[in-house]
PDB file of C-alpha atoms in Angstrom:
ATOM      1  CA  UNK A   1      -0.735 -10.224  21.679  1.00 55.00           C
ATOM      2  CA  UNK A   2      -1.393  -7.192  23.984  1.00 62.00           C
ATOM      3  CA  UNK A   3      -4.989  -5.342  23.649  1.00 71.00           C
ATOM      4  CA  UNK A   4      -4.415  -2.301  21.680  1.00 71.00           C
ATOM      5  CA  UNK A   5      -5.243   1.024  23.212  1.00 73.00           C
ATOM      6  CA  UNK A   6      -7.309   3.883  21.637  1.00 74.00           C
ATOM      7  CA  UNK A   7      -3.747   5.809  21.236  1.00 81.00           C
ATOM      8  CA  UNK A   8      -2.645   2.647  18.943  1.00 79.00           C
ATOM      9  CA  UNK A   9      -5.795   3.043  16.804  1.00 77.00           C
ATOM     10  CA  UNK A  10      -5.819   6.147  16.437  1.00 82.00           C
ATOM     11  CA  UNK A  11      -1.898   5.940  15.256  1.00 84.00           C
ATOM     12  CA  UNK A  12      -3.093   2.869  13.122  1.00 83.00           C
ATOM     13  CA  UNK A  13      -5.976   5.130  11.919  1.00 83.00           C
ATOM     14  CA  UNK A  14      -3.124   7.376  10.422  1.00 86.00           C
ATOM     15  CA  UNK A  15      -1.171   4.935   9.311  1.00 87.00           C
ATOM     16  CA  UNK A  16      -4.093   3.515   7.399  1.00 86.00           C
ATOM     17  CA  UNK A  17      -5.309   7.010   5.792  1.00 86.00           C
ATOM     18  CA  UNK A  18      -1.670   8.012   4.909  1.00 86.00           C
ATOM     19  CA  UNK A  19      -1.383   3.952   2.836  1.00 84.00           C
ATOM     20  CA  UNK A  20      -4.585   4.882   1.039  1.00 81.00           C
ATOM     21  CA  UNK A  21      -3.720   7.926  -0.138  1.00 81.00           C
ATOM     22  CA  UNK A  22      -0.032   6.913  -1.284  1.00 80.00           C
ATOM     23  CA  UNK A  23      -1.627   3.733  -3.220  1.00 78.00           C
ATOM     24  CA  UNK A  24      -4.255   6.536  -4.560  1.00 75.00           C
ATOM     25  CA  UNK A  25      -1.414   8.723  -6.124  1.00 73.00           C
ATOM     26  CA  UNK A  26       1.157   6.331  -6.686  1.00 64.00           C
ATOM     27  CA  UNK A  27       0.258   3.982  -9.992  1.00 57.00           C
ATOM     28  CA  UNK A  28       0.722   6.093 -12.982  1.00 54.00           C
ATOM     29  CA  UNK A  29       2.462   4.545 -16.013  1.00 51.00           C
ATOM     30  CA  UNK A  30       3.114   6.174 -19.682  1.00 47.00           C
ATOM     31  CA  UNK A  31       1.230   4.826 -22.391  1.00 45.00           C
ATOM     32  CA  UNK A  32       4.659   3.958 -23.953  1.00 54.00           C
ATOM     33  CA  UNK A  33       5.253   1.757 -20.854  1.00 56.00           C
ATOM     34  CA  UNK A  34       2.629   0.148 -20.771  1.00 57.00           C
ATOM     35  CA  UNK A  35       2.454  -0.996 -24.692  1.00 60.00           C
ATOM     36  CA  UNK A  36       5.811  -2.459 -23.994  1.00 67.00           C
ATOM     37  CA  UNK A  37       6.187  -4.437 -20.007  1.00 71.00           C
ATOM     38  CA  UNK A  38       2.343  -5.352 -20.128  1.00 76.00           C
ATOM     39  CA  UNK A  39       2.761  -8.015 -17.798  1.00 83.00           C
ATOM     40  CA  UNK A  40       4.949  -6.067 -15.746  1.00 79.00           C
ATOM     41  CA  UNK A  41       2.386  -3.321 -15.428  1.00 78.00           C
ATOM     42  CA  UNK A  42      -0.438  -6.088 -14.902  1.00 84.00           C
ATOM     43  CA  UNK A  43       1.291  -7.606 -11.754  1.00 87.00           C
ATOM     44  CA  UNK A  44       1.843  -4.326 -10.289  1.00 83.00           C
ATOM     45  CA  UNK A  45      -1.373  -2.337 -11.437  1.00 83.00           C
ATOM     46  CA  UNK A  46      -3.093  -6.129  -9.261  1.00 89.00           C
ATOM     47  CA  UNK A  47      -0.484  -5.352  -6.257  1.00 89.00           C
ATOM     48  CA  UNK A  48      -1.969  -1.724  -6.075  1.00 86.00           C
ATOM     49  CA  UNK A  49      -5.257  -2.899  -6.151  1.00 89.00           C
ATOM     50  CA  UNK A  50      -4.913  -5.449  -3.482  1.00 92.00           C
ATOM     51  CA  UNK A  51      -3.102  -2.927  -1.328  1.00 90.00           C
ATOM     52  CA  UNK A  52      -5.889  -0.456  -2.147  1.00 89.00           C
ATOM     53  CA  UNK A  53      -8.813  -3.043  -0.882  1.00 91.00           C
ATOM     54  CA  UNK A  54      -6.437  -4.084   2.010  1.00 92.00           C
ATOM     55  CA  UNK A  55      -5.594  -0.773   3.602  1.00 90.00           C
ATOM     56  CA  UNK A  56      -9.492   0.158   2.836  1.00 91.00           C
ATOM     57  CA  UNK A  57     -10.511  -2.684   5.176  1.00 91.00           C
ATOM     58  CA  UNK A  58      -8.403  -2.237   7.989  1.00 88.00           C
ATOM     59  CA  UNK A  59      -8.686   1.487   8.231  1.00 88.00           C
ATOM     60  CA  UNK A  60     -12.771   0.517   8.127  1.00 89.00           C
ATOM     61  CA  UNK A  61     -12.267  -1.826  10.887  1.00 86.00           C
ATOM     62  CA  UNK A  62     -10.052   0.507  12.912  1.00 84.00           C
ATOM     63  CA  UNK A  63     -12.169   3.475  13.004  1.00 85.00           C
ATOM     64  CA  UNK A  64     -15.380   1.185  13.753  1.00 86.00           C
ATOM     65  CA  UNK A  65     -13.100  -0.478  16.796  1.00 81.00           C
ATOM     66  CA  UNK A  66     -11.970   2.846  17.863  1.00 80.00           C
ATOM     67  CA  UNK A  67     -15.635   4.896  18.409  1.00 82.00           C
ATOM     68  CA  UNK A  68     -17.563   1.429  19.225  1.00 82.00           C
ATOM     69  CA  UNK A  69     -15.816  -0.368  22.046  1.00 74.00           C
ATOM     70  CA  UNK A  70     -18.472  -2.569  21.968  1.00 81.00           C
ATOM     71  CA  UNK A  71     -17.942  -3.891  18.161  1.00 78.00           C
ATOM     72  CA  UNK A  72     -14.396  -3.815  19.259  1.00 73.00           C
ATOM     73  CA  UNK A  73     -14.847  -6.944  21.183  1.00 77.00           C
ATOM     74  CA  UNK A  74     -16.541  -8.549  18.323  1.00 76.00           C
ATOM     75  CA  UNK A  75     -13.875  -7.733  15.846  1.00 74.00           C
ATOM     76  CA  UNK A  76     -10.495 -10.036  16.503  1.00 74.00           C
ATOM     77  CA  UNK A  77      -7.032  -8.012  16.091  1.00 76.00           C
ATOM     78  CA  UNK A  78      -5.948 -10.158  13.055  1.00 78.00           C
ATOM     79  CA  UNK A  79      -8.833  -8.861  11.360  1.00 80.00           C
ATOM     80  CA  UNK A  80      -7.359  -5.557  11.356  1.00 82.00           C
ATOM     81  CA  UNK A  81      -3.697  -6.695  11.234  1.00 87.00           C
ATOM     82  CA  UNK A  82      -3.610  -9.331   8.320  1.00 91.00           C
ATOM     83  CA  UNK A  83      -4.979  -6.653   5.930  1.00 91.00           C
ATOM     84  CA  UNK A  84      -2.666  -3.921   7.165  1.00 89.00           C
ATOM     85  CA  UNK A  85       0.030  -6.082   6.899  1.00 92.00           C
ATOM     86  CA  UNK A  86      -1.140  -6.946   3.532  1.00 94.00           C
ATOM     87  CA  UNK A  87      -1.131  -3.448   2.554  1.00 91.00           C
ATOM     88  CA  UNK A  88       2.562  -2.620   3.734  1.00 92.00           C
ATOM     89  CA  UNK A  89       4.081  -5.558   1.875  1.00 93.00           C
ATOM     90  CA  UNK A  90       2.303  -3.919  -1.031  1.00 91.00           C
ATOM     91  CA  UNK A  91       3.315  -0.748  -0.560  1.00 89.00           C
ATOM     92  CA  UNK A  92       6.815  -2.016  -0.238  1.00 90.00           C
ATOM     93  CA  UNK A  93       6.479  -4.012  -3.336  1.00 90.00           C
ATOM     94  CA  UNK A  94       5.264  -0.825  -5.432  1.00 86.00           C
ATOM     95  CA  UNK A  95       8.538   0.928  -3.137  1.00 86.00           C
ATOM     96  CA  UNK A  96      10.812  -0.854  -4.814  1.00 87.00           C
ATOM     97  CA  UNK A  97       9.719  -0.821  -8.099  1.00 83.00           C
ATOM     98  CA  UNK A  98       9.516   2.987  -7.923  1.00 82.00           C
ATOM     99  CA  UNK A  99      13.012   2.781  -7.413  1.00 85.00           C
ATOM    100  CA  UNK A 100      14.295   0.837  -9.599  1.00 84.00           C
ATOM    101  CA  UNK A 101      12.615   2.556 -12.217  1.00 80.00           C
ATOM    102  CA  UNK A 102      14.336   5.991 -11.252  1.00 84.00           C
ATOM    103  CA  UNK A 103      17.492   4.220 -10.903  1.00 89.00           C
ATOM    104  CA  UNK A 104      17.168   2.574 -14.018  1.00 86.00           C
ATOM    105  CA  UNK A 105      16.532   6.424 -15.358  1.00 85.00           C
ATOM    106  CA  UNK A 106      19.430   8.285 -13.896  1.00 89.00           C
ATOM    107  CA  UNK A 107      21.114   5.215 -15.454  1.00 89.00           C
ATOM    108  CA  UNK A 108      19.969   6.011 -18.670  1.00 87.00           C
ATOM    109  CA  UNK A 109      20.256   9.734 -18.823  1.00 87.00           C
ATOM    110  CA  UNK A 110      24.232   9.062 -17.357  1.00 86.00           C
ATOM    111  CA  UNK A 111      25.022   7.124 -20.445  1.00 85.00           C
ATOM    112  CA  UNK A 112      23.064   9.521 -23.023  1.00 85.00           C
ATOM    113  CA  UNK A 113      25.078  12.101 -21.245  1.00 84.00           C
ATOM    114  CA  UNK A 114      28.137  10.815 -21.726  1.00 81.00           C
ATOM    115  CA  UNK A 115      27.806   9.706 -25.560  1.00 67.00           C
TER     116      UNK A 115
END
């Protein structure tokens, strides 16, 4: 693995802050929604969380490795890259489901539409 440069964390710094405020915004469900796919909106309310806590961490560790060379040593890459990876396949996850859900709306309205 190649040492990272200050340019990399900062981009990874970015990266990070723009993850934490997507997960911030994204989970919102209707109250009808959630009386009826509970377990649905259980497993991904859990996969926001843990994408939350993940991207949290890493963007911690990043900016502390990017003003503190010094704790930079101390702190191993995979520290910073298992949460951050982590957080993507999250954010992927909750990617997916977002649209499926809109497809499965356009679906929806095209067939009221046409009846």
């Amino acid at each position: 693995m190649r040492e990272l440069t200050t340019d990399d964390l900062g981009l990874l710094l970015s990266v990070f802050a723009v993850l934490l405020i997507a997960f911030g915004i994204d989970f919102h469900f209707s109250t009808k929604g959630v009386a009826k796919h509970r377990r649905v909106t259980w497993f991904f309310g859990i996969v926001t969380l843990v994408g939350e806590v993940m991207t949290a961490l890493a963007l911690v560790l990043t900016w502390i490795a990017l003003w503190s060379p010094a704790a930079w040593e101390a702190i191993d890459d995979l520290l910073v890259f298992i949460p951050g990876s982590i957080a993507i396949i999250c954010a992927v996850i909750l990617t997916v489901d977002k649209v499926t859900v809109r497809l499965e709306r356009l679906r929806r309205s095209a067939a009221a539409s046409e009846a």
